[in-house]
Coordinates of C-alpha atoms in Angstrom, one line a residue:
D1 CA 94.2 -9.5 245.2
R2 CA 93.5 -6.0 244.6
N3 CA 91.3 -5.7 241.6
P4 CA 89.3 -9.4 241.3
A5 CA 87.2 -7.6 238.6
E6 CA 89.7 -6.7 236.3
V7 CA 91.0 -10.4 237.5
K8 CA 87.9 -12.0 236.0
R9 CA 87.4 -9.7 233.0
L10 CA 90.7 -10.6 232.0
A11 CA 90.4 -14.7 232.6
I12 CA 93.3 -14.2 234.9
T13 CA 93.9 -17.7 236.7
E14 CA 97.6 -17.9 237.4
P15 CA 99.7 -15.8 239.4
N16 CA 102.9 -14.2 237.4
T17 CA 100.5 -13.7 233.9
V18 CA 101.8 -11.2 231.3
I19 CA 98.8 -9.7 229.7
F20 CA 98.6 -8.2 226.4
E21 CA 95.8 -5.5 225.3
S22 CA 95.2 -3.5 222.4
G23 CA 91.8 -2.9 221.9
D24 CA 89.5 -5.7 221.4
N25 CA 92.7 -8.1 221.3
H26 CA 94.1 -9.7 225.0
K27 CA 96.6 -11.8 225.0
A28 CA 97.9 -14.1 228.5
V29 CA 101.0 -15.1 228.8
L30 CA 101.7 -17.3 231.2
Q31 CA 105.0 -17.6 233.3
R32 CA 105.8 -21.4 232.6
E33 CA 105.8 -19.2 228.7
Y34 CA 108.3 -17.2 229.7
V35 CA 110.7 -18.7 232.7
T36 CA 112.6 -21.5 232.7
Y37 CA 114.3 -22.9 236.0
A38 CA 117.6 -24.7 235.2
M39 CA 119.6 -26.2 238.3
G40 CA 122.4 -23.9 239.3
Q41 CA 125.5 -24.8 241.7
G42 CA 123.5 -25.0 244.5
R43 CA 120.4 -26.3 245.1
Q44 CA 117.9 -24.0 244.9
P45 CA 116.7 -23.9 240.9
T46 CA 118.0 -20.5 239.1
P47 CA 115.1 -19.1 236.8
K48 CA 115.7 -17.9 233.0
F49 CA 114.1 -15.2 230.9
Q50 CA 113.0 -16.9 228.3
G51 CA 109.8 -14.6 226.8
E52 CA 111.4 -13.3 223.6
G53 CA 109.3 -15.9 221.9
A54 CA 106.2 -15.9 224.2
F55 CA 105.5 -11.8 224.2
T56 CA 107.2 -11.1 220.4
S57 CA 104.2 -13.7 219.9
A58 CA 101.3 -11.9 221.5
L59 CA 102.7 -9.0 220.4
I60 CA 102.3 -10.2 216.5
K61 CA 98.2 -10.7 218.0
M62 CA 98.0 -7.5 219.3
A63 CA 98.4 -5.7 215.9
D64 CA 96.1 -8.1 214.3
T65 CA 92.9 -7.0 213.9
S66 CA 91.3 -8.6 211.3
H67 CA 88.6 -10.4 213.8
L68 CA 87.9 -13.0 211.1
T69 CA 84.9 -14.8 211.5
I70 CA 84.1 -18.7 211.5
Y71 CA 80.8 -20.0 211.1
L72 CA 79.4 -22.8 212.6
T73 CA 77.0 -24.9 211.3
Q74 CA 73.9 -25.9 212.9
G75 CA 71.1 -27.7 212.9
H76 CA 72.6 -31.5 211.3
G77 CA 73.4 -33.1 215.0
E78 CA 76.7 -31.2 214.7
K79 CA 78.8 -30.7 218.0
D80 CA 78.2 -28.7 220.7
F81 CA 80.7 -25.5 220.5
N82 CA 78.9 -24.8 224.3
N83 CA 78.9 -28.5 225.4
P84 CA 81.4 -28.8 228.5
Q85 CA 81.3 -32.6 228.5
P86 CA 83.8 -34.8 227.3
D87 CA 82.0 -35.5 223.8
G88 CA 81.6 -31.1 223.3
L89 CA 83.5 -28.6 221.8
N90 CA 83.8 -25.6 224.3
I91 CA 87.7 -25.8 224.6
F92 CA 88.3 -25.6 220.9
K93 CA 85.2 -22.9 220.8
D94 CA 87.7 -21.2 223.2
I95 CA 91.3 -22.1 221.7
L96 CA 90.0 -20.4 217.9
E97 CA 89.0 -16.7 220.2
K98 CA 92.1 -17.1 221.6
Q99 CA 93.1 -16.9 217.8
N100 CA 91.5 -13.5 217.4
Y101 CA 88.6 -15.8 215.8
V102 CA 84.8 -14.9 215.8
V103 CA 82.7 -18.0 216.6
K104 CA 79.1 -17.9 215.4
T105 CA 76.8 -20.6 214.4
L106 CA 75.0 -20.6 211.4
N107 CA 71.8 -22.7 210.4
L108 CA 71.3 -23.0 206.6
M109 CA 67.3 -24.3 206.8
T110 CA 66.3 -20.7 208.3
S111 CA 68.7 -18.5 206.8
G112 CA 68.9 -19.7 203.1
K113 CA 72.2 -18.2 202.6
V114 CA 75.7 -17.9 203.5
P115 CA 76.7 -14.4 205.6
D116 CA 78.7 -12.3 204.0
D117 CA 81.0 -11.7 206.9
A118 CA 82.2 -16.1 207.1
S119 CA 85.8 -16.0 206.2
V120 CA 85.1 -19.6 206.9
I121 CA 82.4 -22.6 207.2
V122 CA 83.3 -25.5 209.6
V123 CA 81.1 -28.6 209.8
L124 CA 82.0 -30.6 212.7
G125 CA 80.6 -34.1 213.2
P126 CA 77.3 -33.6 211.6
S127 CA 75.3 -37.2 212.1
K128 CA 72.1 -36.4 209.5
P129 CA 72.8 -35.1 205.4
F130 CA 72.1 -31.5 204.2
T131 CA 69.4 -30.9 202.6
S132 CA 69.6 -30.4 198.8
G133 CA 68.7 -26.5 199.1
E134 CA 71.2 -26.4 202.1
G135 CA 74.2 -28.1 199.8
E136 CA 73.1 -25.4 197.0
S137 CA 73.9 -22.9 199.3
L138 CA 77.3 -23.7 200.4
Q139 CA 78.2 -24.8 196.8
K140 CA 77.5 -21.2 195.8
Y141 CA 79.3 -20.1 198.2
L142 CA 82.5 -22.2 196.9
E143 CA 82.0 -21.0 193.8
A144 CA 82.3 -18.0 195.1
G145 CA 85.6 -18.1 196.4
G146 CA 84.1 -19.2 199.5
K147 CA 86.3 -21.3 202.2
M148 CA 84.5 -25.0 204.1
V149 CA 86.3 -27.4 206.6
L150 CA 84.8 -30.5 207.1
F151 CA 85.2 -32.6 209.9
V152 CA 82.6 -35.9 209.1
D153 CA 82.8 -39.3 211.4
P154 CA 82.3 -43.0 210.0
G155 CA 78.7 -43.6 209.1
T156 CA 77.5 -40.5 208.1
Q157 CA 75.8 -39.3 204.9
T158 CA 76.3 -35.1 204.3
G159 CA 74.2 -34.6 201.4
L160 CA 77.1 -32.9 200.1
E161 CA 78.1 -35.2 197.7
S162 CA 77.8 -32.7 194.6
I163 CA 80.4 -30.2 196.9
L164 CA 82.9 -33.0 197.1
G165 CA 82.5 -34.4 193.9
D166 CA 83.4 -31.0 192.3
F167 CA 86.8 -30.9 194.2
G168 CA 87.1 -34.6 193.5
I169 CA 86.9 -36.0 197.1
K170 CA 84.5 -39.0 197.8
F171 CA 84.1 -40.6 202.2
G172 CA 84.5 -43.8 202.0
N173 CA 82.2 -46.1 204.0
D174 CA 84.0 -47.5 206.2
F175 CA 87.0 -46.9 209.2
V176 CA 90.5 -47.1 209.7
M177 CA 92.3 -49.3 211.6
D178 CA 96.6 -49.7 211.6
T179 CA 97.4 -51.4 214.3
T180 CA 101.3 -50.1 213.6
S181 CA 100.4 -46.9 214.7
Y182 CA 97.7 -45.5 217.2
A183 CA 98.0 -44.3 220.8
Y184 CA 98.7 -47.3 222.5
P185 CA 96.7 -48.9 224.6
Y186 CA 94.3 -48.3 222.2
P187 CA 94.6 -49.4 218.6
Q188 CA 91.1 -47.3 217.4
L189 CA 92.9 -43.8 218.7
L190 CA 94.5 -43.7 215.1
V191 CA 98.3 -41.8 214.6
P192 CA 98.3 -41.0 211.5
Q193 CA 101.9 -40.4 208.9
Y194 CA 101.6 -36.9 207.3
G195 CA 102.1 -36.6 203.6
P196 CA 102.4 -37.6 200.8
D197 CA 101.3 -34.2 199.1
P198 CA 103.1 -31.4 200.9
S199 CA 100.5 -28.5 202.9
V200 CA 101.5 -26.3 205.3
I201 CA 98.6 -27.1 207.8
V202 CA 101.0 -29.8 208.9
E203 CA 104.3 -28.8 207.6
K204 CA 105.5 -27.5 211.5
L205 CA 103.8 -30.5 213.4
S206 CA 105.8 -32.9 210.5
S207 CA 109.2 -30.8 211.2
D208 CA 108.9 -30.9 215.1
G209 CA 107.9 -34.6 215.0
I210 CA 104.4 -34.1 216.8
K211 CA 101.7 -36.4 215.9
V212 CA 98.1 -36.0 216.1
I213 CA 95.6 -38.7 217.2
L214 CA 92.1 -39.6 215.2
P215 CA 90.0 -42.3 216.9
N216 CA 88.1 -44.5 214.6
P217 CA 88.4 -41.7 211.3
R218 CA 86.9 -43.0 207.9
S219 CA 88.8 -42.8 204.5
V220 CA 88.8 -39.5 202.6
Q221 CA 89.7 -40.5 198.9
K222 CA 90.6 -38.6 195.5
T223 CA 88.5 -38.7 192.8
T224 CA 88.4 -36.8 189.8
P225 CA 87.8 -33.2 190.0
A226 CA 84.1 -32.0 188.3
L227 CA 85.6 -28.2 188.1
K228 CA 89.2 -27.1 186.4
N229 CA 91.7 -25.6 188.0
V230 CA 91.8 -27.9 191.4
T231 CA 94.8 -28.8 193.4
Q232 CA 94.4 -31.6 195.9
Q233 CA 96.5 -32.6 198.1
L234 CA 96.6 -35.1 200.4
F235 CA 98.1 -34.8 203.8
M236 CA 97.4 -37.7 206.0
Q237 CA 97.2 -41.2 205.8
T238 CA 98.2 -44.3 207.2
T239 CA 101.4 -46.7 207.1
D240 CA 101.5 -49.7 204.6
A241 CA 100.0 -51.6 207.5
G242 CA 96.6 -49.5 207.6
W243 CA 92.9 -50.8 206.6
A244 CA 89.3 -49.6 206.0
L245 CA 87.2 -52.1 207.0
K246 CA 84.0 -51.9 205.5
N247 CA 81.7 -54.0 207.8
L248 CA 81.1 -50.7 210.3
K249 CA 79.4 -53.6 213.3
A250 CA 82.2 -55.7 213.2
K251 CA 82.8 -57.3 216.4
K252 CA 86.3 -57.6 215.9
L253 CA 88.9 -55.2 214.3
E254 CA 91.2 -57.1 211.6
F255 CA 91.7 -57.2 208.0
H256 CA 88.9 -59.4 206.0
P257 CA 90.6 -60.3 202.5
G258 CA 88.8 -59.5 199.5
V259 CA 86.7 -57.2 201.4
D260 CA 88.6 -54.7 203.3
T261 CA 90.8 -52.6 201.7
K262 CA 94.5 -52.4 202.8
G263 CA 97.6 -50.6 202.7
K264 CA 97.8 -46.3 202.9
I265 CA 94.4 -45.6 203.7
P266 CA 94.1 -41.8 202.9
L267 CA 92.7 -39.9 205.9
A268 CA 92.8 -35.9 205.1
I269 CA 92.5 -33.6 201.9
A270 CA 93.1 -30.1 201.2
C271 CA 91.9 -28.4 198.2
E272 CA 92.0 -25.0 196.2
L273 CA 90.1 -24.0 193.7
I274 CA 91.4 -21.2 191.4
L275 CA 88.4 -18.7 190.1
P276 CA 88.5 -19.0 186.5
D277 CA 87.6 -15.3 186.1
N278 CA 89.4 -14.1 188.9
S279 CA 93.1 -15.7 188.9
S280 CA 93.8 -14.0 192.2
K281 CA 90.9 -15.4 194.3
K282 CA 90.7 -18.8 195.1
A283 CA 88.0 -21.5 197.4
R284 CA 89.6 -24.1 199.7
L285 CA 88.1 -27.3 201.1
V286 CA 89.6 -29.1 203.9
V287 CA 88.2 -32.2 204.4
F288 CA 88.8 -35.0 207.1
G289 CA 87.2 -38.4 207.9
N290 CA 86.9 -37.5 211.9
S291 CA 85.4 -35.0 214.0
V292 CA 86.1 -36.9 217.3
C293 CA 89.3 -35.6 217.3
L294 CA 88.6 -31.8 218.5
T295 CA 86.1 -33.1 221.2
N296 CA 87.2 -31.6 224.6
Q297 CA 88.3 -35.4 225.6
M298 CA 90.7 -35.2 223.2
V299 CA 91.8 -31.6 221.5
Q300 CA 94.9 -31.1 224.0
Q301 CA 96.0 -34.4 223.0
A302 CA 99.0 -34.5 220.7
G303 CA 98.7 -32.2 218.2
N304 CA 95.0 -32.2 217.8
E305 CA 94.8 -28.4 218.9
D306 CA 97.0 -27.8 216.5
L307 CA 95.7 -29.6 213.3
G308 CA 92.1 -28.0 214.0
I309 CA 93.4 -24.3 213.9
N310 CA 96.3 -24.8 211.1
S311 CA 93.6 -26.4 209.0
I312 CA 90.9 -23.6 209.4
S313 CA 94.0 -20.5 209.3
W314 CA 94.5 -22.3 205.7
A315 CA 91.4 -22.4 204.6
A316 CA 90.8 -18.9 205.4
E317 CA 94.4 -17.8 203.6
V318 CA 95.8 -16.7 207.2
E319 CA 98.7 -18.9 206.9
N320 CA 100.5 -16.5 209.2
K321 CA 98.4 -18.3 212.2
I322 CA 99.6 -21.7 211.4
S323 CA 102.1 -22.5 213.9
I324 CA 102.5 -24.9 216.8
H325 CA 100.0 -23.0 219.7
P326 CA 101.4 -23.6 223.4
K327 CA 99.1 -25.7 225.7
E328 CA 97.4 -23.9 228.0
D329 CA 96.4 -25.8 231.1
D330 CA 92.9 -25.6 232.8
A331 CA 92.6 -24.4 236.2
R332 CA 90.8 -27.5 237.9
V333 CA 89.7 -25.8 241.6
L334 CA 88.0 -28.1 243.9
S335 CA 85.4 -26.1 245.9
L336 CA 84.7 -27.8 249.6
S337 CA 82.2 -26.8 251.9
N338 CA 82.6 -26.8 256.2
V339 CA 80.3 -29.6 255.8
T340 CA 82.2 -32.0 253.3
A341 CA 85.8 -30.7 254.3
N342 CA 85.0 -31.6 258.2
L343 CA 83.6 -35.3 256.5
I344 CA 87.2 -35.4 254.8
Y345 CA 88.7 -34.7 257.8
Y346 CA 86.8 -37.1 260.6
L347 CA 87.1 -39.8 257.9
S348 CA 90.9 -39.7 257.1
V349 CA 92.4 -38.6 260.5
W350 CA 89.7 -40.8 262.8
I351 CA 87.3 -42.6 261.3
M352 CA 89.3 -44.9 258.9
P353 CA 92.2 -45.9 261.0
M354 CA 89.7 -46.7 263.7
A355 CA 88.5 -49.1 261.2
I356 CA 91.9 -50.7 260.4
L357 CA 92.9 -50.7 264.1
A358 CA 89.7 -52.3 264.8
V359 CA 90.2 -55.1 262.2
G360 CA 93.4 -56.2 263.2
G361 CA 92.3 -56.6 266.7
L362 CA 89.7 -58.7 266.0
I363 CA 91.7 -60.7 264.0
W364 CA 94.6 -60.8 266.4
Y365 CA 91.9 -61.6 269.2
R366 CA 90.3 -65.1 267.1
R367 CA 93.8 -66.3 266.4
R368 CA 94.7 -65.4 269.9
S369 CA 91.6 -67.6 271.0
L370 CA 92.3 -70.3 268.6

């Protein structure tokens, strides 16, 4: 109330918010993160301070001065990180920036190379393939120890087959179903199982029993890597009842024997390449058969936010950022003009009750006259 400009600068949306700030680092801890309420002997709930974990996490963030840069590719129909619509990604962008990442865009067709300050290249939901020149630039980047995360939806040709072949990965031309593990009542919202290979990306999610939701994903299959010293971790798959539907235009989402693949269908793979001339340097690649899971309508569902952050953090070799992150509710404010407020008032207090009374009177009169 006293300093609205400072409130706006710090993006404070709730009272009793504790702000940690050090240089360019900034962290807001909401009241519900450091105070819980328990019912005591009386009727009034008793507040209890629970801020040690939240404050410690904020202090650790203050010490993080790395500010790694993430580049989001553009020019292939990728999802927009500035789009506030349900199919946009601005919520996930805000989440990344709160984790001290610097988020930039990259058009390889015009730049011709990956910037030197790139910590991770993220390809999120392309609808058109990369050109051969763009693929070569990304391949050179990875061969020099680069990091990359791919989120690719069904029916999309990436143009990055050479890179995927180097690491022993192939996208299936399908989309995956599992009617025994989905977000009820929508069978297209698949809930994958973790494993079978151990991966720190989902280790915390798995131990805490937190699931993720992948809407209509495609399969991500292991092949023999073209490069040596590549390790692969298949860390998400369906249950035994899952299947890969080959006909992308099928009207009925059902298994077709002899055509579709049934069983534990792989959905996400993490790869690491130890460079032959430098054993201390490594390239990392994480591949998902879905990008809708990080859109505004899905990113705050279940553990999707954590899956996205943890995948990028693992690729960037900052495993200390891999965790389960607190969810912050959006502050939704409804601003009404005087005309709109008066209209709502008269509709709810006078017009609607009088209309109901009039209809009731008419019905009474007609029945009485019969």
